[in-house]
Short mmCIF file of C-alpha atoms in Angstrom, two decimals:
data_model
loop_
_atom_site.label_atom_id
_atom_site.label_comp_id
_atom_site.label_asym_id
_atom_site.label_seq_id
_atom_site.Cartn_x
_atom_site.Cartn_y
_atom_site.Cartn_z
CA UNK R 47 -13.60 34.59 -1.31
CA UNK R 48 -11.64 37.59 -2.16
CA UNK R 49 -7.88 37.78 -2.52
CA UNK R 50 -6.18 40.13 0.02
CA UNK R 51 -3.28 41.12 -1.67
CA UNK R 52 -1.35 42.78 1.59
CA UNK R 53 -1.08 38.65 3.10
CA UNK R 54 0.86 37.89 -0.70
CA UNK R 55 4.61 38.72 1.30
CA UNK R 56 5.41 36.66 4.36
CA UNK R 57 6.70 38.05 7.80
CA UNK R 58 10.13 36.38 7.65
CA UNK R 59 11.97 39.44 5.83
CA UNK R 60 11.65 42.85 4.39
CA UNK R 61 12.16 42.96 0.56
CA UNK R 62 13.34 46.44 -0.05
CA UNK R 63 13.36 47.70 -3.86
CA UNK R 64 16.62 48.26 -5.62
CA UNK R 65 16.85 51.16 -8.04
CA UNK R 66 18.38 48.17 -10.09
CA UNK R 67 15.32 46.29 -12.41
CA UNK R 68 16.76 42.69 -10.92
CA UNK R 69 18.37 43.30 -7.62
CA UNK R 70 16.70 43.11 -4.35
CA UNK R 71 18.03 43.22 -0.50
CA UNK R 72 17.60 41.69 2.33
CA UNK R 73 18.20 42.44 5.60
CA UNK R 74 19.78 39.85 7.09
CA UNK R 75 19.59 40.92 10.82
CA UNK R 76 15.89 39.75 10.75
CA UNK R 77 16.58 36.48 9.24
CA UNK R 78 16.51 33.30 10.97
CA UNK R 79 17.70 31.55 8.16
CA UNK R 80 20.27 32.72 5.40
CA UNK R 81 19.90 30.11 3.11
CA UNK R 82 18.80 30.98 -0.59
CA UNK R 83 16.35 27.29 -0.15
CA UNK R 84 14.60 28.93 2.50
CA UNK R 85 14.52 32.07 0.95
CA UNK R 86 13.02 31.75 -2.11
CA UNK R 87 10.42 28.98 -1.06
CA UNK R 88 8.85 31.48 1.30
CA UNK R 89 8.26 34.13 -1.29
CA UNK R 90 6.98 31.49 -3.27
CA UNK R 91 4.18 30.83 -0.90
CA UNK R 92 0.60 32.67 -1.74
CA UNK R 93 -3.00 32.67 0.55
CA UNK R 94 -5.85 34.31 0.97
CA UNK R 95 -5.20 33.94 4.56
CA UNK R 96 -2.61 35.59 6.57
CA UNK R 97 1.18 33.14 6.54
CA UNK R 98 2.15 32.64 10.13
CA UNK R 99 5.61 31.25 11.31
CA UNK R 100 4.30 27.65 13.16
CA UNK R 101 5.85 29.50 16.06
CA UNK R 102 2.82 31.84 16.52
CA UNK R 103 0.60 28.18 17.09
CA UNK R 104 3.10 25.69 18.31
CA UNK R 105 5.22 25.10 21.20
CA UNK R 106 7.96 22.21 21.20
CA UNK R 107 7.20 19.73 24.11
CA UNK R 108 10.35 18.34 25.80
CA UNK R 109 9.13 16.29 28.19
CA UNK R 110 11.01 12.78 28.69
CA UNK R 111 10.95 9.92 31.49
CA UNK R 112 12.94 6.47 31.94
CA UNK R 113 11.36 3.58 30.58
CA UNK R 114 9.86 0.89 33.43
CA UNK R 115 11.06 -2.66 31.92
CA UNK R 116 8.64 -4.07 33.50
CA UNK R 117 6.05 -2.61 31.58
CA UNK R 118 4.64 -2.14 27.83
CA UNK R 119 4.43 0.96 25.98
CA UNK R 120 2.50 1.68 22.77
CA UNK R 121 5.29 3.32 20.23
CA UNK R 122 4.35 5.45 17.48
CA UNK R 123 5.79 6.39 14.27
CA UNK R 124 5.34 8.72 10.69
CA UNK R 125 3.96 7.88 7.92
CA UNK R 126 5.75 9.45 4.41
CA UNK R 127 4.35 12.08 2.77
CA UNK R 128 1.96 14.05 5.50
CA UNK R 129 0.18 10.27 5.97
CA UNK R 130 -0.32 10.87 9.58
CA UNK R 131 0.91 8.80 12.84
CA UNK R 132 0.00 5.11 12.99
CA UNK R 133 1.33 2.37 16.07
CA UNK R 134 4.42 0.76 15.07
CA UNK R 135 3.91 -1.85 18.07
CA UNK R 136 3.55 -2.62 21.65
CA UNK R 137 6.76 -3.79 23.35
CA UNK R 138 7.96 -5.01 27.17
CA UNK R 139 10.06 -1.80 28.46
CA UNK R 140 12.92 -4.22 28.89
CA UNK R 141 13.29 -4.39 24.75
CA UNK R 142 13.74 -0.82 24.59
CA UNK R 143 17.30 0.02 24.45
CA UNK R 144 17.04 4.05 24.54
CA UNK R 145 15.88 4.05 28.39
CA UNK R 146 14.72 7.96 28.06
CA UNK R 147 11.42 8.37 25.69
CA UNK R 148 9.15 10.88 25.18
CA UNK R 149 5.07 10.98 25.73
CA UNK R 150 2.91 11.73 23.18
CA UNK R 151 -0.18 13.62 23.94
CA UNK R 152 -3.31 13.85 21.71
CA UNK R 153 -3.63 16.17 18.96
CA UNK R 154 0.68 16.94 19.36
CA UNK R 155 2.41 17.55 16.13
CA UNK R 156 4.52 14.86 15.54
CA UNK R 157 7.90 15.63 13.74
CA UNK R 158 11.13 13.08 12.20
CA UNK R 159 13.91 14.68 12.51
CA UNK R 160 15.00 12.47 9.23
CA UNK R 161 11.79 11.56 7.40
CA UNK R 162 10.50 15.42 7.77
CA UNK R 163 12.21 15.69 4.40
CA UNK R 164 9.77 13.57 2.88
CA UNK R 165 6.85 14.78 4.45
CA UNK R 166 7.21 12.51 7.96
CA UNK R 167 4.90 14.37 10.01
CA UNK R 168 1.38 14.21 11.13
CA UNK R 169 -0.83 14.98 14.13
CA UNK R 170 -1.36 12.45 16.87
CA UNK R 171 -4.71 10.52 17.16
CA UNK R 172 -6.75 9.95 20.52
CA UNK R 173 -5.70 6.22 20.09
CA UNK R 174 -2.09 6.95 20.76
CA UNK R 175 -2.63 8.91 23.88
CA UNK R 176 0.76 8.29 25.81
CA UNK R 177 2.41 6.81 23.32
CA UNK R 178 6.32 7.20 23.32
CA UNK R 179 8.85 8.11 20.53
CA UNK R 180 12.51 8.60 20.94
CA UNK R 181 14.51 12.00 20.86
CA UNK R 182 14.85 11.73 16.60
CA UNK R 183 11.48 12.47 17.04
CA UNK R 184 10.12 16.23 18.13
CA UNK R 185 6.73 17.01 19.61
CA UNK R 186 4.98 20.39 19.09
CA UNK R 187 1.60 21.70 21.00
CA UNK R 188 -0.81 23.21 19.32
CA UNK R 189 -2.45 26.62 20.46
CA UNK R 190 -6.18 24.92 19.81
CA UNK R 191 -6.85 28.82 20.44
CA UNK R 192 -5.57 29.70 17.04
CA UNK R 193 -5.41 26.22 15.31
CA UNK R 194 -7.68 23.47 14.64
CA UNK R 195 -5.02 20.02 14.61
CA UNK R 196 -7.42 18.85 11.80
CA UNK R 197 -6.67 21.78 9.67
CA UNK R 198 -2.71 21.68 10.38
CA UNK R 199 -2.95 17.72 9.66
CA UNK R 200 -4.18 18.52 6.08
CA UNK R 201 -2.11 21.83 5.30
CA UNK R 202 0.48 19.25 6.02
CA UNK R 203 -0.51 17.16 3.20
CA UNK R 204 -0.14 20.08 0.65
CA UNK R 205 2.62 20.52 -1.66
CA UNK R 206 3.34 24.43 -0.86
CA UNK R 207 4.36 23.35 3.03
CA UNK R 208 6.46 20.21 1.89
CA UNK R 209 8.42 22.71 -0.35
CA UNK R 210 9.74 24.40 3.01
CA UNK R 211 10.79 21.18 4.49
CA UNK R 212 14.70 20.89 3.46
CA UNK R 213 16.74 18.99 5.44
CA UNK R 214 20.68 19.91 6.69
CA UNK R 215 23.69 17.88 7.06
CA UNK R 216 25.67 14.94 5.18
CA UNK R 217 23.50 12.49 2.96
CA UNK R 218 23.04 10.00 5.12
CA UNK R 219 21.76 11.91 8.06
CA UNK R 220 20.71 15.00 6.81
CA UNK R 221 17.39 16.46 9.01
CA UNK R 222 15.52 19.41 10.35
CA UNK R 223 15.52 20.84 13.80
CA UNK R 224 12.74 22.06 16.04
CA UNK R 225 14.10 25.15 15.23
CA UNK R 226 13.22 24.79 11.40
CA UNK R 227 9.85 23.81 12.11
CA UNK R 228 8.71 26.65 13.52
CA UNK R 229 9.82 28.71 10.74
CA UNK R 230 7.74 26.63 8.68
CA UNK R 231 4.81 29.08 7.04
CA UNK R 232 1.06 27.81 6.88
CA UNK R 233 -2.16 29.79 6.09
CA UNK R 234 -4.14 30.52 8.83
CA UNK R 235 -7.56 31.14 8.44
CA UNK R 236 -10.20 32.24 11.43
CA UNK R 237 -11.60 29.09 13.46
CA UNK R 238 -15.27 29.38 12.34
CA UNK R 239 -13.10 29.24 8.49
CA UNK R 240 -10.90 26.57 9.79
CA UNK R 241 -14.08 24.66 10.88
CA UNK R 242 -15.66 25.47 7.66
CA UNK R 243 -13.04 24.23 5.54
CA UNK R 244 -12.27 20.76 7.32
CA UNK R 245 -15.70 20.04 7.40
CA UNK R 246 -15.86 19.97 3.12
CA UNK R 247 -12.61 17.68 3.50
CA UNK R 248 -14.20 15.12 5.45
CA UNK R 249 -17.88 15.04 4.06
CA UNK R 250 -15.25 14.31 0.61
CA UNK R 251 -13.98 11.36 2.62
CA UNK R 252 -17.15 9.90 3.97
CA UNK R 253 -18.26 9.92 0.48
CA UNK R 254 -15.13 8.09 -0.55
CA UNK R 255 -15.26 5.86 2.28
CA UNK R 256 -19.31 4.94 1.73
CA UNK R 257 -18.36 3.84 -1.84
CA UNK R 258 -15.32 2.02 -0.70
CA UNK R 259 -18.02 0.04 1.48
CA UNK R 260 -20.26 -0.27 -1.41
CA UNK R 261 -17.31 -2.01 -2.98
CA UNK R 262 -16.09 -4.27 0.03
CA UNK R 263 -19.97 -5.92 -0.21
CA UNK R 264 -20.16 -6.54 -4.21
CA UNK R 265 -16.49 -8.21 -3.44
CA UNK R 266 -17.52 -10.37 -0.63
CA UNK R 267 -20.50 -10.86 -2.96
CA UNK R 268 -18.72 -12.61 -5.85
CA UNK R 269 -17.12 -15.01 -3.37
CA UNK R 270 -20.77 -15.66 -1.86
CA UNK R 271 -22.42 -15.69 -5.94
CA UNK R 272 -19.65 -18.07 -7.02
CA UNK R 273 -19.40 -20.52 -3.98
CA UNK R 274 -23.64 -20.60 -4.33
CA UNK R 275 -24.62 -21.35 -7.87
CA UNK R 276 -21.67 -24.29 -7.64
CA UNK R 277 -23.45 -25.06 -4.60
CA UNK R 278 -20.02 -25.65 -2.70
CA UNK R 279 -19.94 -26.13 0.81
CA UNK R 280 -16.92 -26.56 3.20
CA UNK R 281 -16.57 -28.53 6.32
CA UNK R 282 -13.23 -29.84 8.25
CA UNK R 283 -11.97 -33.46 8.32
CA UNK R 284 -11.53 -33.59 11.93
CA UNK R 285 -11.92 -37.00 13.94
CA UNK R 286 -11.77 -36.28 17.35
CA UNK R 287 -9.99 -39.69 19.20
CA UNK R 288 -9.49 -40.42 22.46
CA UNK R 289 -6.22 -40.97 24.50
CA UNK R 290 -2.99 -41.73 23.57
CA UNK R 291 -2.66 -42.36 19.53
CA UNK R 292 0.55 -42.97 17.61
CA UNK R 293 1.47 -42.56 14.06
CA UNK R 294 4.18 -44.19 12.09
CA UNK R 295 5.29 -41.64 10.11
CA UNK R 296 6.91 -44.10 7.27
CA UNK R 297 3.13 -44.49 6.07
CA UNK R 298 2.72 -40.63 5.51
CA UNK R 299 2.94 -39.09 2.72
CA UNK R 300 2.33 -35.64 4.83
CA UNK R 301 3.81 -34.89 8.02
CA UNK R 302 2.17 -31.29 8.53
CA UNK R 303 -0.02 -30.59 11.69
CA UNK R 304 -3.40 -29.71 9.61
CA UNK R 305 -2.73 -33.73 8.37
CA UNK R 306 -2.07 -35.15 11.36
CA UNK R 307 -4.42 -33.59 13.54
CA UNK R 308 -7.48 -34.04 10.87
CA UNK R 309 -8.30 -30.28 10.56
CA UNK R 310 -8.16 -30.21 7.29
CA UNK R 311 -10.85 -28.66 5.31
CA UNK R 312 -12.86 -30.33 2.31
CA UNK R 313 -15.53 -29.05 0.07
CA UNK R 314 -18.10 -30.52 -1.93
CA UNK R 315 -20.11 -29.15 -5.03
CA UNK R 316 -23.57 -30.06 -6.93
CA UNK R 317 -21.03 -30.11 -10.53
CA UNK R 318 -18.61 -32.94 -10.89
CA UNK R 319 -14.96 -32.15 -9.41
CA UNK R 320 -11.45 -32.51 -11.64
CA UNK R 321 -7.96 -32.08 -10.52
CA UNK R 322 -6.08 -29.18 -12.51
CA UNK R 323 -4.01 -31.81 -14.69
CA UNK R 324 -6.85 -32.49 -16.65
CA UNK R 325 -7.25 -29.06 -17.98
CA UNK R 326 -3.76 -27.95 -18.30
CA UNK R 327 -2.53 -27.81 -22.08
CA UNK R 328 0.75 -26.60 -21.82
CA UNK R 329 2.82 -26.66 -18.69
CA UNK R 330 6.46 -24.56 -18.93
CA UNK R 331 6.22 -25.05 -22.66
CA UNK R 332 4.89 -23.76 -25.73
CA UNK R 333 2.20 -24.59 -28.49
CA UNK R 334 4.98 -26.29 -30.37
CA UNK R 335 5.99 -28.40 -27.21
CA UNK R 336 9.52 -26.45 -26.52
CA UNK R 337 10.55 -25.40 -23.28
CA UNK R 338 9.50 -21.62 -21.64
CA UNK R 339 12.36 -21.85 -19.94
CA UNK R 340 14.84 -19.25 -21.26
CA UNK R 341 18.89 -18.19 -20.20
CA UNK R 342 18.25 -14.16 -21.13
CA UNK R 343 22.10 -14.26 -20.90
CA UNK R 344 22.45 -15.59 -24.40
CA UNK R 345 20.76 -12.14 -25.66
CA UNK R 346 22.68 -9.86 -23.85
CA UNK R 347 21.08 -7.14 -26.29
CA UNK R 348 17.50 -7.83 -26.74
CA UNK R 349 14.93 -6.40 -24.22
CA UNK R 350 12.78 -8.38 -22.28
CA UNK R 351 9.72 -6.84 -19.97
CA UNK R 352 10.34 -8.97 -16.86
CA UNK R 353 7.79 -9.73 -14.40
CA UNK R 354 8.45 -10.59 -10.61
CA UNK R 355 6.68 -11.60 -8.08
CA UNK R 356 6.23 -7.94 -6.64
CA UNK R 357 4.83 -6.67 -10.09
CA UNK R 358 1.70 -9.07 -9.48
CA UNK R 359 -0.67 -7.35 -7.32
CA UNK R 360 -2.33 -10.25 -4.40
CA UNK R 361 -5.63 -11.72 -5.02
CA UNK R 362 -6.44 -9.11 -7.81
CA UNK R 363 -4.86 -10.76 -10.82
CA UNK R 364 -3.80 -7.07 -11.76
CA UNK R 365 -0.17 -6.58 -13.47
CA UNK R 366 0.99 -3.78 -11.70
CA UNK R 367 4.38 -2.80 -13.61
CA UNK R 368 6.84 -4.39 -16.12
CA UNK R 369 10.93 -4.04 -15.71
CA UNK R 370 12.53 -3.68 -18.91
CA UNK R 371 15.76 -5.22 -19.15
CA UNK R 372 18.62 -6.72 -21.32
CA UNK R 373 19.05 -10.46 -21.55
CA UNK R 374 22.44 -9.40 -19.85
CA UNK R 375 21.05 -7.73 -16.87
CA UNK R 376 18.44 -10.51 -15.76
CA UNK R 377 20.93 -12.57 -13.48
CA UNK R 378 18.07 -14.97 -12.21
CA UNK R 379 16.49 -17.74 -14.29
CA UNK R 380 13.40 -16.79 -16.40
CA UNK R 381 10.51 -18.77 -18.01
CA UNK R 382 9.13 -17.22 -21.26
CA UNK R 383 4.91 -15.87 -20.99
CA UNK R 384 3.11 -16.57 -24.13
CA UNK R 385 0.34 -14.77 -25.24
CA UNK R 386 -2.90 -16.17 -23.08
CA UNK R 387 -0.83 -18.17 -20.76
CA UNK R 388 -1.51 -17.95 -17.26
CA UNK R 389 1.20 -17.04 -14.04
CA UNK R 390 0.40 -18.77 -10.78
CA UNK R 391 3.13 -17.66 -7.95
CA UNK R 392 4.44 -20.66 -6.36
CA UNK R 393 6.67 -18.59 -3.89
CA UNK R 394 4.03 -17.59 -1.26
CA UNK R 395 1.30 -18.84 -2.92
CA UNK R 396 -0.83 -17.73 -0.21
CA UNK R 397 -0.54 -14.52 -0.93
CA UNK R 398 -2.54 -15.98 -4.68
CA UNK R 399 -0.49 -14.09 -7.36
CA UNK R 400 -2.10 -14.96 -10.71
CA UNK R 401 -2.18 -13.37 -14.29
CA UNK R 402 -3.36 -13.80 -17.97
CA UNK R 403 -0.97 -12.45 -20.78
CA UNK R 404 -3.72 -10.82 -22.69
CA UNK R 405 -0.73 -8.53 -23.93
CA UNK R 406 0.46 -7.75 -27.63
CA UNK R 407 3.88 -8.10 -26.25
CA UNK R 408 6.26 -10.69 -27.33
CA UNK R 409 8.97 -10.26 -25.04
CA UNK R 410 7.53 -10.91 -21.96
CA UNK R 411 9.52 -13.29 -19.11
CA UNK R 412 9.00 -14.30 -15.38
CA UNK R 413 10.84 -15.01 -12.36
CA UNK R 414 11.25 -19.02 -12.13
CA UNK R 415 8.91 -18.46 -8.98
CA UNK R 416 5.95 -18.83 -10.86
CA UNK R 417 4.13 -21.63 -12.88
CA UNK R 418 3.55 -21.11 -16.10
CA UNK R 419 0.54 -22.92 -18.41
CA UNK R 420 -1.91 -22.53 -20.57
CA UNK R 421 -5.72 -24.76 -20.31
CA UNK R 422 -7.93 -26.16 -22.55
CA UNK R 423 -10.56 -23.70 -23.61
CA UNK R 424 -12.81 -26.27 -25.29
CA UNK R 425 -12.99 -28.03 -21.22
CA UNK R 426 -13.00 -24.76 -19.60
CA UNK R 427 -13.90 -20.78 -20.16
CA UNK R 428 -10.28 -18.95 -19.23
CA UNK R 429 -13.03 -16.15 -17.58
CA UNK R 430 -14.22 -18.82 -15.54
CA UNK R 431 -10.73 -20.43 -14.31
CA UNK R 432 -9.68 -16.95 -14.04
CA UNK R 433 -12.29 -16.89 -11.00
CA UNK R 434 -11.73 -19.83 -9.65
CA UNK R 435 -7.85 -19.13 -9.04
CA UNK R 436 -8.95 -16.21 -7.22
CA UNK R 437 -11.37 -18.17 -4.62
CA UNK R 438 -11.25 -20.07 -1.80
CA UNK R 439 -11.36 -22.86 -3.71
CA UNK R 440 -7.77 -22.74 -4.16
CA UNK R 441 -6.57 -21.39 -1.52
CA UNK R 442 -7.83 -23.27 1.01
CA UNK R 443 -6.23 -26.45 -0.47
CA UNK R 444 -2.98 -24.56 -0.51
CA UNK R 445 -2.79 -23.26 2.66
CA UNK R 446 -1.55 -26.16 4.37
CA UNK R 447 0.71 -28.02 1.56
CA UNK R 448 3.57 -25.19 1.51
CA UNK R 449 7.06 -26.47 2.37
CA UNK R 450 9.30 -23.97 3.87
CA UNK R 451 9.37 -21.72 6.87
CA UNK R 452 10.66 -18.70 5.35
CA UNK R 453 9.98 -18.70 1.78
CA UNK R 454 6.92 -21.04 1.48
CA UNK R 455 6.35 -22.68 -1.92
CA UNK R 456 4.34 -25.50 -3.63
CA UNK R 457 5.60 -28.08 -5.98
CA UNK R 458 4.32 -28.63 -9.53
CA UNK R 459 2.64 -31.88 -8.38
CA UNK R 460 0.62 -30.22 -5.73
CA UNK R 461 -0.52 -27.57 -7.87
CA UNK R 462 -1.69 -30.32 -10.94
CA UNK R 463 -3.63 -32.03 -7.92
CA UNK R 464 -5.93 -28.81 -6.58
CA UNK R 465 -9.41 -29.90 -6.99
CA UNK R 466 -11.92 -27.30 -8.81
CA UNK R 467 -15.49 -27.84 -9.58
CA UNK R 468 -16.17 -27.84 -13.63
CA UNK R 469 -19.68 -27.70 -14.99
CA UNK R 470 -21.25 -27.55 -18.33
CA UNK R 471 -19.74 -24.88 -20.78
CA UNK R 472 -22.53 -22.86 -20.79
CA UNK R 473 -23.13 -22.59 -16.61
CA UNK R 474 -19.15 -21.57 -16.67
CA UNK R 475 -20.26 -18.92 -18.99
CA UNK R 476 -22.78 -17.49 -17.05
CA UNK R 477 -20.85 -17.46 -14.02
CA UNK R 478 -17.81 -15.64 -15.92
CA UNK R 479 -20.21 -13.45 -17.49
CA UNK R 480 -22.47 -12.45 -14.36
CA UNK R 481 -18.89 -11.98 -12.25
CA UNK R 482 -17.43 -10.01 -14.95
CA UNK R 483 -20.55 -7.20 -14.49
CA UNK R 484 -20.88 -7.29 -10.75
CA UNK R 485 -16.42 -6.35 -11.16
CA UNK R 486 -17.34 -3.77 -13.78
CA UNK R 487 -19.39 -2.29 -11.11
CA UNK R 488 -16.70 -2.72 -8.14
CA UNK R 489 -14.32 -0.83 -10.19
CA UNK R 490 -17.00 2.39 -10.63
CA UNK R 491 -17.25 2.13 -6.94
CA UNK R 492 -13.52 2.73 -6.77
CA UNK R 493 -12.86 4.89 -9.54
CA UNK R 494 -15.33 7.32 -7.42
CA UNK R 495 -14.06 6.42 -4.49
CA UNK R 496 -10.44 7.36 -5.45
CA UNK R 497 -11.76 10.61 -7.34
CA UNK R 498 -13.28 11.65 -3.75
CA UNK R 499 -9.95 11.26 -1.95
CA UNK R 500 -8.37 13.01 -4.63
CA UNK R 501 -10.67 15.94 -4.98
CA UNK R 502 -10.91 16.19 -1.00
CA UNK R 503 -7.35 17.45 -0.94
CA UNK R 504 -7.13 19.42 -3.87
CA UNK R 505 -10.10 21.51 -3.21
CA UNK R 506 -8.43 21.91 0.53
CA UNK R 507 -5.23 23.00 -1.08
CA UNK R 508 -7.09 25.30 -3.64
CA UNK R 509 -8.77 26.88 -0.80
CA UNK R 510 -5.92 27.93 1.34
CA UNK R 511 -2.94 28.25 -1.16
CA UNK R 512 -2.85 30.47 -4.21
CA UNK R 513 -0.75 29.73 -7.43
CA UNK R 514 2.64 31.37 -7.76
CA UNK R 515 2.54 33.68 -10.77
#
């Protein structure tokens, strides 16, 4: 498509030529806005379409009503960063302290009057048909006659319409008004182009979302590989009894519900079964036999790459960041990481935080929140273990032995006792090494999965924006 240069300058103010090489002026009685922000970002903004004021295509929707206590109303809310409008829950009218709400209507153009500034906006889907948001919230119509809401819900996304979005006022409550919106400039292509152009978008994201499938199956598959060639098979320990039974609770050594109620689940496998003490080297302490456990505070200089139980992504086993700080600055207690020692989060351990130190690093610490060990590779392949942290193997013995209502945790002595199947050597090998390929292939799947997501956005946003030279 051809550049039409006469749709380069935008309709929000004559630029008239100075005789002067760097002075230009503006007349101000056409302006909406005086400020230089708003200003200079719309000269900055390039097409091959004609820029239109969201004015020309939207209409702010002020319609309101009293909430009904007696009944429950779906309420909506922005995602960050042009990430579209999701449910944020479904509540009794009588726990909704601002009485007067607004409706949303399908396909409206949601705006925060606060989170605009970083990009809280998006287009309402079907499923939130009469949904409500409060008055920090503004609703816009869209002229479907000049404006596909697909289109706008991507040229949303794009970093040349986030540019325009500055919010006014003190730091803590600085927003946007209606008003600001629509001055905001998008391209605006014909329909049929409109049409055109969404359609490339979302044939991107099908492809994305087919490999992102592909994916899902080879990941239920290694569950389904691992749990079959162990030949492991799980069935509950209930014991259904009739009438009226009572326990005396000073012969328990469990007092949970799962226990008591004999709904606990058990597995069995064709390969002997050990507890976890018997392949645990080192627990908390090193090859030498000295204590992980480390007070940072006595190096107040030296750096140490801290890990926490938020740099650990769930179920993956994936290190997702370091902090580097001073002994001085890490207030809470730490336990040293060895190289080739595992992590196993005992905060939460539902959520099944694990992690190898396969690092060079020397300097590496952890929260006090996790276990730290090392096994006995002669007994067991570290690949192998690695895979069984990550299954239901573990889990399901863990689920119902946390203590704690708010911040769950297991002891040491419940994690020595988990139960894992451990066959010969060279079957652990070939279950490590057969898992390992079918991963190999799960992360191609989402390499090209993300690339698709990627490229569906920046091929929309090379399409309707031009560079600024």
């Amino acid at each position: 498509m051809q550049a039409n240069p006469k749709f380069f300058t935008t309709s929000m103010t004559t630029i008239t030529k100075s005789p002067y090489q760097f002075l230009n002026f503006s007349k101000f009685q056409k302006l909406n806005f005086w400020d230089y922000y708003t200003l200079s970002n719309k000269a900055n903004i390039f097409s091959n379409f004609p820029l239109v004021e969201l004015g020309a295509v939207l209409k702010q929707r002020k319609e309101s009503f009293v909430i009904d206590d007696t009944k429950t109303y779906k309420r909506c809310r922005v995602q960050l960063y042009g990430n579209g409008v999701v449910l944020r829950d479904e509540v009794l009218g009588k726990e909704i302290k601002t009485k007067r709400q607004q409706p949303c209507k399908i396909n409206d153009f949601l705006v925060a009057e606060i989170d605009a500034k970083f990009g809280g906006y998006g287009i309402v889907p079907q499923e939130l048909e009469n949904a409500i948001v409060s008055s920090h919230y503004f609703l816009f119509e869209i002229n479907t006659k000049k404006l596909l809401p697909e289109f706008l819900g991507l040229v949303v996304k794009c970093n040349d319409f986030s540019k325009q979005v500055k919010a006014t006022g003190s730091t803590n409550y600085a927003a946007i008004r209606p008003s600001h919106v629509l001055n905001y400039l998008i391209p605006l292509p014909t329909l049929e182009e409109q049409n055109q152009i969404v359609e490339a978008y979302n044939k991107r994201i099908a492809e994305a979302e087919r490999l992102e499938k592909e994916a899902k199956i080879l990941e239920d598959g290694i569950e389904a590989y691992l749990f079959e060639v162990l030949g492991i098979n799980y069935k509950k320990q209930t014991v259904k009894k009739e009438g009226l039974n009572f326990v005396s609770f000073t012969q328990l050594n469990r007092w949970d519900i799962l226990y008591l109620t004999g709904n606990l689940l058990s597995y069995k496998s064709m390969y002997k079964q050990i507890k976890l003490t018997l392949i645990i080297s080192k627990f908390i302490e090193s090859f030498d036999g000295e204590s992980l456990r480390i007070n940072t505070s006595d190096y107040p200089g030296k750096q140490f790459r801290f890990i926490g139980m938020e740099h650990i992504e769930k179920d993956s086993g994936t290190l997702l960041d370091f902090m580097l700080l001073e002994g001085e600055k890490l207030k809470s207690q730490t336990v040293k990481v060895p190289h080739n020692y595992y992590l196993f989060g005992k905060l939460r351990p539902y959520l099944n935080k694990y992690w190898i130190n396969e690092t060079d690093y020397d300097n590496i610490v952890c929260s006090s929140e996790f276990f730290v060990f090392n096994i006995d590779n002669k007994t067991i392949d570290k690949r192998y273990f690695k895979f069984i942290l990550a299954s239901k193997i573990i889990q399901e013995q863990i689920a119902d032995k946390s203590s704690g209502a708010r911040m769950p945790r297991i002891n040491e002595d419940i994690f020595r006792n988990l139960i894992i199947p451990l066959p010969p050597i060279d079957i652990q090998l070939e279950i490590a090494n057969r898992i390992d390929s079918i991963k190999m292939e799960l992360s191609t799947f989402r390499e090209n999965a993300s690339n698709n997501r990627q490229l569906a956005i920046t091929e929309f946003e090379s399409k309707i924006f031009m560079p600024c030279n």
